[in-house]
Tab-separated table of C-alpha atoms and ligand atoms in Angstrom:
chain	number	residue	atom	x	y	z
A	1	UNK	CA	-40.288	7.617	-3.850
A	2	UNK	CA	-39.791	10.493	-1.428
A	3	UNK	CA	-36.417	12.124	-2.675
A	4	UNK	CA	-35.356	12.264	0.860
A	5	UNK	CA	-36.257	8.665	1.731
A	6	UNK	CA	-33.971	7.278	-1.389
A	7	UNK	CA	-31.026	5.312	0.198
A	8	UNK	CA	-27.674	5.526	-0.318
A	9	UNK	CA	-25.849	2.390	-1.932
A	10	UNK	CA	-22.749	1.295	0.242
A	11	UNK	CA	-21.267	-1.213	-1.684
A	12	UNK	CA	-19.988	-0.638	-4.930
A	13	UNK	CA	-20.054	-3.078	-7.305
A	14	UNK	CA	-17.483	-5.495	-8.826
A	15	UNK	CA	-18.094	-4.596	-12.534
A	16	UNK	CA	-15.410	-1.960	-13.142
A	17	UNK	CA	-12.484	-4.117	-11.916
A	18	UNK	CA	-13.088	-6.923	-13.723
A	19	UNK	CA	-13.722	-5.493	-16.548
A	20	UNK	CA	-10.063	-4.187	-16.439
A	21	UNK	CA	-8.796	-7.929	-15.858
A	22	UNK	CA	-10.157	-8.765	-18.710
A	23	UNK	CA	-10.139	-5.973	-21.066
A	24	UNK	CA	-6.013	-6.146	-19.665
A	25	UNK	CA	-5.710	-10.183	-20.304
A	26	UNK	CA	-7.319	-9.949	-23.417
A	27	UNK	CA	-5.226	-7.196	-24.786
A	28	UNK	CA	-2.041	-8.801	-23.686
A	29	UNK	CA	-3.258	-12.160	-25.363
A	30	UNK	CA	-3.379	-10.257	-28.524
A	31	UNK	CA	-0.321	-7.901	-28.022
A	32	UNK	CA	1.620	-11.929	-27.199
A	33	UNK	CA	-0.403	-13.222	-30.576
A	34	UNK	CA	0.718	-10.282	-32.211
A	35	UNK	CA	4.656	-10.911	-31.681
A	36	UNK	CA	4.799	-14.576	-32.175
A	37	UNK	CA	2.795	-13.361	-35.382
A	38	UNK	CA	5.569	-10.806	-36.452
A	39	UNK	CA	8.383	-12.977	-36.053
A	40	UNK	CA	6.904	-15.693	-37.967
A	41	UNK	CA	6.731	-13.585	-40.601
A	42	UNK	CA	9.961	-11.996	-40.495
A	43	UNK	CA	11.397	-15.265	-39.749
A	44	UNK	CA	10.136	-16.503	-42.998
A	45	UNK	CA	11.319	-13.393	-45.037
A	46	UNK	CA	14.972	-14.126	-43.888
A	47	UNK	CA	14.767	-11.323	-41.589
A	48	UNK	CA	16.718	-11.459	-38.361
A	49	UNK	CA	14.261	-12.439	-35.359
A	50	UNK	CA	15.339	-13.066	-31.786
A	51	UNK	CA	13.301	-16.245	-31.455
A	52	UNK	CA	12.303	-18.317	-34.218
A	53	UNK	CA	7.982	-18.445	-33.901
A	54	UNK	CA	5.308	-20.493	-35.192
A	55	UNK	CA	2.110	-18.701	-36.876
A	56	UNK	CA	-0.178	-18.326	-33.932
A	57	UNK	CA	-3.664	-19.431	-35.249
A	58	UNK	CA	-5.144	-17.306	-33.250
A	59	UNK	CA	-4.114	-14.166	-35.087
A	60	UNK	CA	-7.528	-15.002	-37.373
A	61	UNK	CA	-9.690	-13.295	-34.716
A	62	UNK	CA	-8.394	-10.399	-36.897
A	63	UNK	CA	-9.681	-12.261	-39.937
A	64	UNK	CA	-13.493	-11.503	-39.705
A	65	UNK	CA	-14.587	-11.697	-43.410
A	66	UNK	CA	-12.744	-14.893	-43.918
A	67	UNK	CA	-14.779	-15.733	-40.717
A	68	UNK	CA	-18.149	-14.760	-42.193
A	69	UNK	CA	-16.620	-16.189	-45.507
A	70	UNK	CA	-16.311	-19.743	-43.273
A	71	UNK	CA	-19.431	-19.526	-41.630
A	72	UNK	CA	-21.357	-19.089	-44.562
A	73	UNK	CA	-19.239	-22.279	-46.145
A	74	UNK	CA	-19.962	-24.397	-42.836
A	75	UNK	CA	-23.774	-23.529	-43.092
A	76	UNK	CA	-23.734	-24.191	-46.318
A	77	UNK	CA	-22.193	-28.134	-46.538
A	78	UNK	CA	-21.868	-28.937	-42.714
A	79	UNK	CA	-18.188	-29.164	-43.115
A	80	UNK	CA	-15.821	-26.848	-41.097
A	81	UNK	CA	-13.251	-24.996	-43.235
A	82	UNK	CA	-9.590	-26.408	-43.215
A	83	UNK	CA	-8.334	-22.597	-44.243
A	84	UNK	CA	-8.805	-20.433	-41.561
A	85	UNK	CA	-11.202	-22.295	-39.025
A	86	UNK	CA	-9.876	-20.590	-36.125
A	87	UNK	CA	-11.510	-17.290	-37.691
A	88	UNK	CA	-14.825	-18.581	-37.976
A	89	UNK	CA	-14.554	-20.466	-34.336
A	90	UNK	CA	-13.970	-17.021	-33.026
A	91	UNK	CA	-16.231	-14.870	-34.804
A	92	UNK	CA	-18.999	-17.346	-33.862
A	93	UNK	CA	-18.293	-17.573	-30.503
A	94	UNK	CA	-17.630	-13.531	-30.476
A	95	UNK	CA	-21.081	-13.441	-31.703
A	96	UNK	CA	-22.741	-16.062	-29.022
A	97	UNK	CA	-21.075	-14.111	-26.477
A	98	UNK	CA	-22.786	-10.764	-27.464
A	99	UNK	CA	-26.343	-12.878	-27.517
A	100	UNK	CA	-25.962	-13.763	-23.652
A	101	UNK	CA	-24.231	-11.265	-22.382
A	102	UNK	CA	-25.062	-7.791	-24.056
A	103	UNK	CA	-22.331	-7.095	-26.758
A	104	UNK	CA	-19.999	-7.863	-23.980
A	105	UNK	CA	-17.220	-8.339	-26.825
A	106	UNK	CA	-16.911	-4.585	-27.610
A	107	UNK	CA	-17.035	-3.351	-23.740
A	108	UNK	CA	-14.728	-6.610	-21.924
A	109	UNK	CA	-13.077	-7.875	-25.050
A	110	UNK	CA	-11.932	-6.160	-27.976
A	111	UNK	CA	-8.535	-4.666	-27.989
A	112	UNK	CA	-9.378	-2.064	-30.236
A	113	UNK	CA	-12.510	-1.154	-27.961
A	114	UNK	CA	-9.965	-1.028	-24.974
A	115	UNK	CA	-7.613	1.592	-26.597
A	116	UNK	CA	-10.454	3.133	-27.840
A	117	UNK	CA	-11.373	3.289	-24.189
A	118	UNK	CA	-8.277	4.469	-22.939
A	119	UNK	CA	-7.722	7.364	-25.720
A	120	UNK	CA	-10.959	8.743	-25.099
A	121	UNK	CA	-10.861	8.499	-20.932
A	122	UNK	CA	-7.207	10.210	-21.599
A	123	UNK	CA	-8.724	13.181	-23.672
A	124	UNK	CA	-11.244	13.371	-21.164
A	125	UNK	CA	-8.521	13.858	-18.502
A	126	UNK	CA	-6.508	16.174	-20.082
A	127	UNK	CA	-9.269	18.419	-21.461
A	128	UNK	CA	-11.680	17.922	-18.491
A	129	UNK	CA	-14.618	17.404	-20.680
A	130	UNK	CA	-15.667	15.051	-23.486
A	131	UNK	CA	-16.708	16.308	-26.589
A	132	UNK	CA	-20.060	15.197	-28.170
A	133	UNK	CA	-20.668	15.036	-31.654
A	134	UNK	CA	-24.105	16.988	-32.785
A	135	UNK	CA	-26.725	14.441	-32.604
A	136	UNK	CA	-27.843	14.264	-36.573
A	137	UNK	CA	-24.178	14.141	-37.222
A	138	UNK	CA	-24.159	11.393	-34.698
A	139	UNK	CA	-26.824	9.181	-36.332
A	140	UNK	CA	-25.340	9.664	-39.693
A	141	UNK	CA	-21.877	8.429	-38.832
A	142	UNK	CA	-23.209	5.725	-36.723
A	143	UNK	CA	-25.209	4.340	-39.748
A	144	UNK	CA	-21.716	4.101	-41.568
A	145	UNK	CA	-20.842	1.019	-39.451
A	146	UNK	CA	-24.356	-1.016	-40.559
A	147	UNK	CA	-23.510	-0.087	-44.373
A	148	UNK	CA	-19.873	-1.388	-44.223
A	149	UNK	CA	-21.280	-4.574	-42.606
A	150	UNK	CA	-24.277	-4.762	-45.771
A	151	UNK	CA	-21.612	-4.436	-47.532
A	152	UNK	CA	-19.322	-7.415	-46.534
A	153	UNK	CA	-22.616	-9.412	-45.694
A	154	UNK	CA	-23.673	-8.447	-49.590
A	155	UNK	CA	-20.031	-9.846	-50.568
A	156	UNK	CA	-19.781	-12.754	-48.255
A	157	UNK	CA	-23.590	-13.975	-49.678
A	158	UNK	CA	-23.198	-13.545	-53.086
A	159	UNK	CA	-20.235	-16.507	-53.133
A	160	UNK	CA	-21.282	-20.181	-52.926
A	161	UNK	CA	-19.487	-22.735	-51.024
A	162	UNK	CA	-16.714	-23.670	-54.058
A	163	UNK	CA	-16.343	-20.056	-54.558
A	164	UNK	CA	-15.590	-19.167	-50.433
A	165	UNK	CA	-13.211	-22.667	-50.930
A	166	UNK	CA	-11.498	-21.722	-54.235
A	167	UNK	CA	-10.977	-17.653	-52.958
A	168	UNK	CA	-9.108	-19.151	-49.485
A	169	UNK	CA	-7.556	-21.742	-51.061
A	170	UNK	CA	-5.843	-18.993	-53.413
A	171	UNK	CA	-2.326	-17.681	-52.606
A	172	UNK	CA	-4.146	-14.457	-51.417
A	173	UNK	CA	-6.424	-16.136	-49.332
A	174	UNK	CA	-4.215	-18.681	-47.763
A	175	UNK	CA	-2.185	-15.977	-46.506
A	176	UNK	CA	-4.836	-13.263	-46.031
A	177	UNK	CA	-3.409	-13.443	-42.317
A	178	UNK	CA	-0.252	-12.157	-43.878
A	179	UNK	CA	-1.162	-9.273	-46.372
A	180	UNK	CA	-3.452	-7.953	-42.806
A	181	UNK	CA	-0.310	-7.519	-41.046
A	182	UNK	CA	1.455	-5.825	-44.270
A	183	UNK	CA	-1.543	-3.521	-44.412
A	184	UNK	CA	-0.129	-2.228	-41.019
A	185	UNK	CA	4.335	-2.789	-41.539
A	186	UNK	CA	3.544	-1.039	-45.061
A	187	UNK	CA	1.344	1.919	-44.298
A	188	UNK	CA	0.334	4.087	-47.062
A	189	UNK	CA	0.341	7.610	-46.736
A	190	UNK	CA	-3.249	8.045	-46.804
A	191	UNK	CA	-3.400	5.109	-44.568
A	192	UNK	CA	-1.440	6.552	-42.110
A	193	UNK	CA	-3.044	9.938	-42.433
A	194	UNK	CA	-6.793	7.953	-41.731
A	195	UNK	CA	-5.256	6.190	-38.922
A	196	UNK	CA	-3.522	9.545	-36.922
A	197	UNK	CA	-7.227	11.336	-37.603
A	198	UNK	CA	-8.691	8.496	-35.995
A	199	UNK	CA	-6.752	8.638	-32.491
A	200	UNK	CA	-6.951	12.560	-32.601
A	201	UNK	CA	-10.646	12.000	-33.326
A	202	UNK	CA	-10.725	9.419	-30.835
A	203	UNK	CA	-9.034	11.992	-27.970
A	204	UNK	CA	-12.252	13.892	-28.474
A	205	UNK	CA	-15.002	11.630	-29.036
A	206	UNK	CA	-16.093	8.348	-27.181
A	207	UNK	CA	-15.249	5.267	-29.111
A	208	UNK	CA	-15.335	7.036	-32.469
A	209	UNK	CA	-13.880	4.076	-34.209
A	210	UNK	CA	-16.336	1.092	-32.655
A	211	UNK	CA	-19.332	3.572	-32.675
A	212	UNK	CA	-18.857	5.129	-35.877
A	213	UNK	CA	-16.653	2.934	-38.338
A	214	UNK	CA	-16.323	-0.836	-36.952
A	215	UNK	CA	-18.697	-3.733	-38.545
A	216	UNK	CA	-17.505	-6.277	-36.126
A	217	UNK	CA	-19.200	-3.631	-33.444
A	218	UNK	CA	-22.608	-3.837	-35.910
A	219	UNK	CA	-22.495	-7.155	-35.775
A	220	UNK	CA	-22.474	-7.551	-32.292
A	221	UNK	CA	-24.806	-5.384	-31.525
A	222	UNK	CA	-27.647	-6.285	-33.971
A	223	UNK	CA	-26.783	-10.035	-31.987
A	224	UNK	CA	-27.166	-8.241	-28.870
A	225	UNK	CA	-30.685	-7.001	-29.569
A	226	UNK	CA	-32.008	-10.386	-28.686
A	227	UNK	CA	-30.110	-10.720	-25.509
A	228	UNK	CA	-31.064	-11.806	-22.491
A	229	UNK	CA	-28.887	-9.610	-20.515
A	230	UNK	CA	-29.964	-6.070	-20.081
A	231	UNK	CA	-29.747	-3.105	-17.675
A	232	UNK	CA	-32.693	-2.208	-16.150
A	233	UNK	CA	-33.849	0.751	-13.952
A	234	UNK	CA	-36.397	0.843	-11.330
A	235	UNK	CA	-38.169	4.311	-11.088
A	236	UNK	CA	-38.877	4.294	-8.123
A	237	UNK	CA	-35.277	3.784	-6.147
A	238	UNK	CA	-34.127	6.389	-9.000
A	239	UNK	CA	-33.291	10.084	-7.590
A	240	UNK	CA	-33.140	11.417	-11.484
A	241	UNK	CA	-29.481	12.765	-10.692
A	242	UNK	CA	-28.778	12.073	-14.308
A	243	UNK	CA	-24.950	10.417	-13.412
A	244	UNK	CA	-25.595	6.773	-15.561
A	245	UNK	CA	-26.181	8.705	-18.684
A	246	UNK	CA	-23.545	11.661	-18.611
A	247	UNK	CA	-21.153	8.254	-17.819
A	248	UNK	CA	-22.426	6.100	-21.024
A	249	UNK	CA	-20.036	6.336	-23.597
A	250	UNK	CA	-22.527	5.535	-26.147
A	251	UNK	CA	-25.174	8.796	-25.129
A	252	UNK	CA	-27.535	6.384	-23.957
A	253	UNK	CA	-30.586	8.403	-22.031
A	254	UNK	CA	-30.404	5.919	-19.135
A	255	UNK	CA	-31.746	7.869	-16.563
A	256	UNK	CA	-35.185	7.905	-18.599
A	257	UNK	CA	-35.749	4.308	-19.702
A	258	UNK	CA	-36.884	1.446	-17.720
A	259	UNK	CA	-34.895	-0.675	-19.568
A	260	UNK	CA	-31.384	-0.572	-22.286
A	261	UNK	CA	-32.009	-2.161	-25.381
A	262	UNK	CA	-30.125	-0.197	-27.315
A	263	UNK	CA	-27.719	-1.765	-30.032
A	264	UNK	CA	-25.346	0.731	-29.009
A	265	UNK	CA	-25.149	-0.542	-25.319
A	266	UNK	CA	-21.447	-1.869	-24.561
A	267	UNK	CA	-22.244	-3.504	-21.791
A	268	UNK	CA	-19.335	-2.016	-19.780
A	269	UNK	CA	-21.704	-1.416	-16.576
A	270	UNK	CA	-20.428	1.878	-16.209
A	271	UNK	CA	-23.663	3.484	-15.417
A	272	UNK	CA	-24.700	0.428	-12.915
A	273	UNK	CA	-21.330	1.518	-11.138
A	274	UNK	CA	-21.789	5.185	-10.974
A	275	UNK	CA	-25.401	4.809	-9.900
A	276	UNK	CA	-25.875	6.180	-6.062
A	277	UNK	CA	-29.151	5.480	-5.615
A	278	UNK	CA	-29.635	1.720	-3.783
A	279	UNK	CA	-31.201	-0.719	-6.370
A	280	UNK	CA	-31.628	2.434	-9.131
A	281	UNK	CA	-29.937	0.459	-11.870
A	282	UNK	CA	-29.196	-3.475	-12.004
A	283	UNK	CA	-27.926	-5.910	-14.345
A	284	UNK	CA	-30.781	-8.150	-15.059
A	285	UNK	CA	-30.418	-11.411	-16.689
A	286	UNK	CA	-33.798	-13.089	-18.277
A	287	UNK	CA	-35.603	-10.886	-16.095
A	288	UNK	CA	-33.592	-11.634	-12.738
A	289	UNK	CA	-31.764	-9.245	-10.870
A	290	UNK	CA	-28.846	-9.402	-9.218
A	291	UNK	CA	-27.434	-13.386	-11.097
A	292	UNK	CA	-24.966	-11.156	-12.915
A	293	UNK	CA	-21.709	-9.764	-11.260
A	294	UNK	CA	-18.636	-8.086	-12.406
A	295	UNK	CA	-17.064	-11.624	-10.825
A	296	UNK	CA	-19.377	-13.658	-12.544
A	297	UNK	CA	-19.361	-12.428	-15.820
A	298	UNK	CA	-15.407	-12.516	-16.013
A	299	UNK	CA	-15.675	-15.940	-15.129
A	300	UNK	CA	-18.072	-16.956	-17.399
A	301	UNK	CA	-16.759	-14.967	-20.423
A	302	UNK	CA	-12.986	-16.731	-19.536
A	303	UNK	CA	-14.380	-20.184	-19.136
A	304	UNK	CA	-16.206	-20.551	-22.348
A	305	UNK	CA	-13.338	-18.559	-23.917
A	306	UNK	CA	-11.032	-21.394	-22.911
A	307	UNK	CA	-13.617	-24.165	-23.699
A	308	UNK	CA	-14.353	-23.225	-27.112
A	309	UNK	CA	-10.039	-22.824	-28.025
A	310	UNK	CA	-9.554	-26.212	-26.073
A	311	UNK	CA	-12.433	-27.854	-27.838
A	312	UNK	CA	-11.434	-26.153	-31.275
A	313	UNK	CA	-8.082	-27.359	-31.111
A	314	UNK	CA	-8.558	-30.907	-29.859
A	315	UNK	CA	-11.150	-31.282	-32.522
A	316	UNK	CA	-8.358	-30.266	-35.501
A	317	UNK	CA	-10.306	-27.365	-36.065
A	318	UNK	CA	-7.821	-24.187	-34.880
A	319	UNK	CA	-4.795	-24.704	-37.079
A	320	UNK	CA	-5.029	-23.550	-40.491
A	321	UNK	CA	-4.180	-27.391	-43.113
A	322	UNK	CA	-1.446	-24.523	-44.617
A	323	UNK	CA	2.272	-26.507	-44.584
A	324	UNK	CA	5.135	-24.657	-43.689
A	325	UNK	CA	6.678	-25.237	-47.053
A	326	UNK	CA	3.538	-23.348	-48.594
A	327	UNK	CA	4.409	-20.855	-45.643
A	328	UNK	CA	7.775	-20.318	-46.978
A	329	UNK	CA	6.806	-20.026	-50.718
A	330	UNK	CA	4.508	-17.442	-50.281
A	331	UNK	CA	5.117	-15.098	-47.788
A	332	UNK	CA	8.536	-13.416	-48.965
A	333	UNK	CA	6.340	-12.455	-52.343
A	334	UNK	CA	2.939	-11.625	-49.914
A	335	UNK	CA	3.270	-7.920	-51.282
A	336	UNK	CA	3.234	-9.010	-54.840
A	337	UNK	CA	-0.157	-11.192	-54.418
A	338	UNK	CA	-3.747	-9.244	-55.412
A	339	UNK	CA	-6.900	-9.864	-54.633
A	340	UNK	CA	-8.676	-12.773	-56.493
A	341	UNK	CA	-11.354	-11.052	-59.077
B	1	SF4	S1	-26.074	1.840	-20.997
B	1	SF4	FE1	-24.644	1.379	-19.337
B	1	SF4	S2	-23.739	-0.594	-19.970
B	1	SF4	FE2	-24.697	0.282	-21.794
B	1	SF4	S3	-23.039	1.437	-22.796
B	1	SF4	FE3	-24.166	2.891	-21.465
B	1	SF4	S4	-22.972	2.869	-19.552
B	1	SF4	FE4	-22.353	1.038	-20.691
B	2	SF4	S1	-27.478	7.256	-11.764
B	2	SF4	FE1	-29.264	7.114	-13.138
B	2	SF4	S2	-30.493	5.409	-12.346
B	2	SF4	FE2	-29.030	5.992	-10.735
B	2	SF4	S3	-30.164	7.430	-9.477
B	2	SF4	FE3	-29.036	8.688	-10.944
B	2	SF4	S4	-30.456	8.931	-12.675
B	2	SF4	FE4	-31.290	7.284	-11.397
């Protein structure tokens, strides 16, 4: 196309706002799960609590090895897990959700992903640049993310059904929930030390923590490879101004491919957004343009969200089969309990 012919998109798109809805939703959800969490705990330690809480089952979406440890026990004998189930529920439909739409999980979902988000669009803001990482430094580190997730995929498949059943049925693993959370009350000193170098870290550099470090992110984006969803970019509508890929957060050359298939792709549409150029960049969905809007995809990501908890939990399989007796047995002595050799 004639440079000076190229037309000038009018409408911006919807993807941007939603995407705050429910990166916002979703974080509250978790900072709500979180509390109720907290004060079950405390509650149950004879600490004083406002409110008295019960355990929120949905505080296993921060439970994903017990959720690849489930998985790999439901594939194995058919039968859903009675410790835990809400973890595997969630990590599988986590995963589904990054097979239709494009690792949406990291980009719309993930709490962690949304800090991450906001730390690094801060730095950006208050040093007026972001900083980028040399790029052999920046394949090494991103490899570190695939070998932690070989390594819990190497741990998870070497157990057999009665071994995944015997570890969660174990003190330890019936509360696993519960020594998470004391990972965080209890910092250690080189715990805390990791965790302050990561939000510096993450002032500077984009996502450091999902690009570099998480193996839920892996995950999800090895499952997105297959997806249907992709951003596409049609040559000729493109003016080369080069403003999708200085946006991507994951240095994606977007301005030179035809299509993203990177694993790496967030799907946060930030580069359909920022695109000028009418019909330059679109969301395409098994090759069709234009089914997929900021609206839509909101939507669908909330409705099958609420379907899958609904269906889990009228089912019987989103409480943990843990009594409240068991509860109160074993979490005032949580920080006494090791790991199961
Ligand atoms: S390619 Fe586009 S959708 Fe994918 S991470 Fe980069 S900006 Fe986001
Ligand atoms: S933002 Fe990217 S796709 Fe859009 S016109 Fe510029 S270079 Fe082309």
């Amino acid at each position: 196309m004639n440079r000076h012919q190229w037309k000038r998109r009018i409408q911006p798109d919807d993807f941007q706002w939603w995407r705050g809805v429910v990166q916002g939703v979703f974080l509250l959800l978790n900072v709500w799960i979180g509390v109720g969490f907290v004060l079950f705990v405390r509650g149950l330690e004879g600490r004083w609590v406002p409110w008295e809480s019960s355990r929120p089952p949905g505080v296993e979406g921060w439970l994903p090895i017990a959720g690849m440890m489930n998985t790999r026990y439901f594939l194995e004998t058919g039968q859903m897990p009675s410790i835990h189930p809400a973890a595997m529920v969630l990590l599988v439909m986590f995963v589904l959700f990054s097979v239709v739409f494009r690792k949406a999980f990291c980009g719309w979902l993930c709490p962690v992903g949304t800090v991450s988000e906001w730390l690094w669009t801060t730095g950006r803001e208050a040093f007026g640049r972001r900083f980028l990482t040399p790029k052999w430094l920046d394949l090494v580190l991103r490899t570190c993310k695939y070998v932690l997730l070989l390594a819990f995929f190497y741990a998870v498949l070497r157990m057999d059904a009665a071994s995944i059943e015997g570890f969660l049925a174990s003190p330890y693993g019936l509360i696993a929930d519960v020594k998470m959370l004391n990972f965080f009350r209890f910092l250690s000193p080189m715990a805390a030390g990791f965790l302050g170098f990561l939000v510096i870290v993450s002032l500077f550099v984009p996502n450091a923590w999902c690009r570099y470090l998480c193996p839920y992110g892996a995950l999800m984006g090895l499952a997105a490879l297959v997806s249907p969803t992709r951003i596409g970019r049609e040559a000729n509508a493109c003016i080369d101004c080069g403003k999708c890929a200085r946006v991507c957060p994951s240095r994606l050359p977007v301005d030179k491919l035809v299509q993203i298939r990177s694993a790496e792709c967030i799907g946060c549409m930030e580069c359909v957004s920022v695109c000028p150029a009418e019909g330059a960049l679109y969301v395409g969905f098994a090759g069709k343009k234009g089914w997929i809007t900021g609206q839509r995809l909101a939507v669908a990501i909330s409705v099958v969200f609420v379907v899958v908890y609904m269906g889990a939990r009228l089912t019987g399989h989103w409480e943990s089969a843990i009594p409240l007796d068991l509860y109160r047995e074993l979490v005032p002595v949580a920080r006494e309990l090791d790991h199961p050799r």
